[in-house]
PDB file of C-alpha atoms and ligand atoms in Angstrom:
ATOM      1  CA  MET G   1      -1.738  30.734   3.484  1.00 94.00           C
ATOM      2  CA  LYS G   2      -4.385  31.414   0.875  1.00 97.00           C
ATOM      3  CA  ILE G   3      -6.792  34.292   1.537  1.00 98.00           C
ATOM      4  CA  LEU G   4      -9.992  34.954  -0.412  1.00 98.00           C
ATOM      5  CA  VAL G   5     -10.968  38.647  -0.594  1.00 98.00           C
ATOM      6  CA  VAL G   6     -14.562  39.377  -1.642  1.00 98.00           C
ATOM      7  CA  ASP G   7     -15.829  42.890  -2.403  1.00 98.00           C
ATOM      8  CA  ASP G   8     -17.766  44.404  -5.306  1.00 98.00           C
ATOM      9  CA  SER G   9     -15.486  47.455  -5.191  1.00 97.00           C
ATOM     10  CA  SER G  10     -12.253  46.824  -7.078  1.00 98.00           C
ATOM     11  CA  THR G  11     -10.714  49.746  -5.181  1.00 97.00           C
ATOM     12  CA  MET G  12     -11.557  48.153  -1.846  1.00 96.00           C
ATOM     13  CA  ARG G  13     -10.204  44.779  -3.024  1.00 97.00           C
ATOM     14  CA  ARG G  14      -6.965  46.520  -4.015  1.00 97.00           C
ATOM     15  CA  ILE G  15      -6.699  48.243  -0.613  1.00 96.00           C
ATOM     16  CA  ILE G  16      -7.245  44.982   1.259  1.00 97.00           C
ATOM     17  CA  LYS G  17      -4.914  43.054  -1.052  1.00 97.00           C
ATOM     18  CA  ASN G  18      -2.138  45.657  -0.736  1.00 97.00           C
ATOM     19  CA  THR G  19      -2.476  45.609   3.037  1.00 96.00           C
ATOM     20  CA  LEU G  20      -2.337  41.815   3.165  1.00 97.00           C
ATOM     21  CA  GLN G  21       0.719  41.793   0.895  1.00 97.00           C
ATOM     22  CA  ARG G  22       2.503  44.264   3.170  1.00 95.00           C
ATOM     23  CA  LEU G  23       1.728  41.884   6.042  1.00 93.00           C
ATOM     24  CA  GLY G  24       3.467  39.120   4.104  1.00 95.00           C
ATOM     25  CA  HIS G  25       0.491  37.362   2.542  1.00 96.00           C
ATOM     26  CA  GLN G  26       1.080  36.892  -1.188  1.00 96.00           C
ATOM     27  CA  ASP G  27      -1.376  34.076  -1.936  1.00 98.00           C
ATOM     28  CA  ILE G  28      -4.608  36.029  -2.449  1.00 98.00           C
ATOM     29  CA  LEU G  29      -7.718  35.256  -4.491  1.00 98.00           C
ATOM     30  CA  GLU G  30     -10.305  37.929  -5.354  1.00 98.00           C
ATOM     31  CA  ALA G  31     -14.025  37.754  -6.054  1.00 98.00           C
ATOM     32  CA  GLU G  32     -16.511  40.544  -6.689  1.00 98.00           C
ATOM     33  CA  HIS G  33     -19.549  38.921  -5.080  1.00 98.00           C
ATOM     34  CA  GLY G  34     -20.675  35.844  -3.210  1.00 98.00           C
ATOM     35  CA  VAL G  35     -21.424  33.747  -6.287  1.00 98.00           C
ATOM     36  CA  GLU G  36     -17.902  34.211  -7.612  1.00 98.00           C
ATOM     37  CA  ALA G  37     -16.467  33.629  -4.135  1.00 98.00           C
ATOM     38  CA  TRP G  38     -18.360  30.367  -3.780  1.00 98.00           C
ATOM     39  CA  SER G  39     -17.124  29.266  -7.195  1.00 98.00           C
ATOM     40  CA  LEU G  40     -13.514  30.017  -6.188  1.00 98.00           C
ATOM     41  CA  LEU G  41     -13.944  28.150  -2.897  1.00 97.00           C
ATOM     42  CA  THR G  42     -15.099  25.048  -4.729  1.00 95.00           C
ATOM     43  CA  GLN G  43     -12.130  25.318  -7.136  1.00 97.00           C
ATOM     44  CA  HIS G  44      -9.510  26.000  -4.450  1.00 96.00           C
ATOM     45  CA  ALA G  45      -9.728  23.576  -1.547  1.00 93.00           C
ATOM     46  CA  ASP G  46      -6.797  25.288   0.177  1.00 95.00           C
ATOM     47  CA  VAL G  47      -8.392  28.657   1.031  1.00 97.00           C
ATOM     48  CA  ASN G  48      -7.577  29.342   4.702  1.00 96.00           C
ATOM     49  CA  VAL G  49      -9.261  32.671   5.392  1.00 98.00           C
ATOM     50  CA  LEU G  50     -12.283  34.489   3.955  1.00 98.00           C
ATOM     51  CA  ILE G  51     -12.467  38.296   4.057  1.00 98.00           C
ATOM     52  CA  THR G  52     -15.794  39.543   2.743  1.00 98.00           C
ATOM     53  CA  ASP G  53     -17.797  42.696   2.183  1.00 98.00           C
ATOM     54  CA  TRP G  54     -21.492  42.676   3.113  1.00 97.00           C
ATOM     55  CA  ASN G  55     -23.261  44.719   0.404  1.00 97.00           C
ATOM     56  CA  MET G  56     -22.668  43.112  -2.997  1.00 98.00           C
ATOM     57  CA  PRO G  57     -24.779  42.117  -6.013  1.00 97.00           C
ATOM     58  CA  GLU G  58     -25.672  38.507  -6.908  1.00 96.00           C
ATOM     59  CA  MET G  59     -24.964  37.089  -3.442  1.00 98.00           C
ATOM     60  CA  ASN G  60     -24.185  39.424  -0.548  1.00 98.00           C
ATOM     61  CA  GLY G  61     -21.677  38.786   2.197  1.00 98.00           C
ATOM     62  CA  LEU G  62     -24.194  37.646   4.780  1.00 98.00           C
ATOM     63  CA  GLU G  63     -25.635  35.077   2.362  1.00 98.00           C
ATOM     64  CA  LEU G  64     -22.107  33.939   1.526  1.00 98.00           C
ATOM     65  CA  VAL G  65     -21.212  33.506   5.193  1.00 98.00           C
ATOM     66  CA  LYS G  66     -24.358  31.440   5.810  1.00 98.00           C
ATOM     67  CA  LYS G  67     -23.643  29.284   2.759  1.00 98.00           C
ATOM     68  CA  VAL G  68     -20.027  28.728   3.828  1.00 97.00           C
ATOM     69  CA  ARG G  69     -20.942  27.892   7.416  1.00 97.00           C
ATOM     70  CA  ALA G  70     -23.579  25.407   6.241  1.00 97.00           C
ATOM     71  CA  GLU G  71     -20.786  23.265   4.775  1.00 96.00           C
ATOM     72  CA  ALA G  72     -19.124  20.984   7.330  1.00 94.00           C
ATOM     73  CA  LYS G  73     -15.673  21.448   5.801  1.00 94.00           C
ATOM     74  CA  TYR G  74     -15.857  25.239   6.260  1.00 95.00           C
ATOM     75  CA  VAL G  75     -17.138  25.237   9.820  1.00 93.00           C
ATOM     76  CA  ASP G  76     -13.756  26.341  11.200  1.00 93.00           C
ATOM     77  CA  MET G  77     -12.703  28.658   8.375  1.00 96.00           C
ATOM     78  CA  PRO G  78     -11.873  32.096   9.789  1.00 97.00           C
ATOM     79  CA  ILE G  79     -14.183  34.742   8.324  1.00 98.00           C
ATOM     80  CA  ILE G  80     -13.745  38.494   8.639  1.00 98.00           C
ATOM     81  CA  MET G  81     -16.491  40.826   7.453  1.00 97.00           C
ATOM     82  CA  VAL G  82     -15.362  44.237   6.182  1.00 96.00           C
ATOM     83  CA  THR G  83     -18.317  46.558   5.714  1.00 94.00           C
ATOM     84  CA  THR G  84     -19.833  50.010   6.071  1.00 94.00           C
ATOM     85  CA  GLU G  85     -22.625  48.368   8.095  1.00 89.00           C
ATOM     86  CA  GLY G  86     -21.311  49.347  11.513  1.00 88.00           C
ATOM     87  CA  GLY G  87     -24.542  49.306  13.522  1.00 92.00           C
ATOM     88  CA  LYS G  88     -24.821  47.090  16.570  1.00 93.00           C
ATOM     89  CA  ALA G  89     -27.707  45.092  15.058  1.00 95.00           C
ATOM     90  CA  GLU G  90     -25.714  44.434  11.887  1.00 95.00           C
ATOM     91  CA  VAL G  91     -22.666  43.302  13.840  1.00 94.00           C
ATOM     92  CA  ILE G  92     -24.795  40.900  15.898  1.00 95.00           C
ATOM     93  CA  THR G  93     -26.476  39.566  12.740  1.00 96.00           C
ATOM     94  CA  ALA G  94     -23.089  38.925  11.134  1.00 96.00           C
ATOM     95  CA  LEU G  95     -21.661  37.243  14.238  1.00 96.00           C
ATOM     96  CA  LYS G  96     -24.758  35.030  14.503  1.00 97.00           C
ATOM     97  CA  ALA G  97     -24.265  34.004  10.859  1.00 97.00           C
ATOM     98  CA  GLY G  98     -20.768  32.808  11.731  1.00 97.00           C
ATOM     99  CA  VAL G  99     -18.414  35.730  11.164  1.00 98.00           C
ATOM    100  CA  ASN G 100     -15.348  35.529  13.451  1.00 97.00           C
ATOM    101  CA  ASN G 101     -14.436  39.187  13.332  1.00 96.00           C
ATOM    102  CA  TYR G 102     -15.781  42.436  11.972  1.00 96.00           C
ATOM    103  CA  ILE G 103     -14.172  45.544  10.460  1.00 96.00           C
ATOM    104  CA  VAL G 104     -16.068  48.752   9.741  1.00 96.00           C
ATOM    105  CA  LYS G 105     -14.997  50.780   6.685  1.00 94.00           C
ATOM    106  CA  PRO G 106     -12.994  52.930   6.494  1.00 93.00           C
ATOM    107  CA  PHE G 107     -10.281  51.070   8.362  1.00 94.00           C
ATOM    108  CA  THR G 108      -6.538  51.353   8.850  1.00 94.00           C
ATOM    109  CA  PRO G 109      -4.001  48.676   7.858  1.00 94.00           C
ATOM    110  CA  GLN G 110      -3.313  48.199  11.576  1.00 95.00           C
ATOM    111  CA  VAL G 111      -6.944  47.221  12.215  1.00 96.00           C
ATOM    112  CA  LEU G 112      -6.887  44.621   9.433  1.00 96.00           C
ATOM    113  CA  LYS G 113      -3.596  43.278  10.814  1.00 96.00           C
ATOM    114  CA  GLU G 114      -5.022  42.962  14.337  1.00 97.00           C
ATOM    115  CA  LYS G 115      -8.285  41.331  13.241  1.00 96.00           C
ATOM    116  CA  LEU G 116      -6.440  38.882  11.005  1.00 96.00           C
ATOM    117  CA  GLU G 117      -4.078  37.937  13.841  1.00 95.00           C
ATOM    118  CA  ASP G 118      -7.097  37.544  16.090  1.00 95.00           C
ATOM    119  CA  VAL G 119      -8.925  35.084  13.828  1.00 94.00           C
ATOM    120  CA  LEU G 120      -5.726  33.144  13.134  1.00 91.00           C
ATOM    121  CA  GLY G 121      -5.194  32.705  16.865  1.00 83.00           C
TER     122      GLY G 121
HETATM  123 MG1   MG U 201     -19.990  46.485  -1.368  1.00 82.55          MG
END
């Protein structure tokens, strides 16, 4: 399973990547903002899951989610948003845009594991 991790913080990408690897996921792509993520998605047709930050330069996570969901082929792609934006209004906005699950930073590896299992059914 190929997972695309998008965050402008290289430290956060490393934390998420390390956690995913410990859960047995070795096939991981990284992008530092939505523009790079979109480019990787168009190059790799086999991305199964998108894990994205919200606040990023160039194209933020919410814009990325809307762009992804606007494409018919990505309608069912599981998307998890990992962000410091933990307010109720933000969560609702993200869910309306098409996010399947939501993680507020800081988070534990167990939370990422549970949310990933949740979106994978
Ligand atoms: Mg950020």
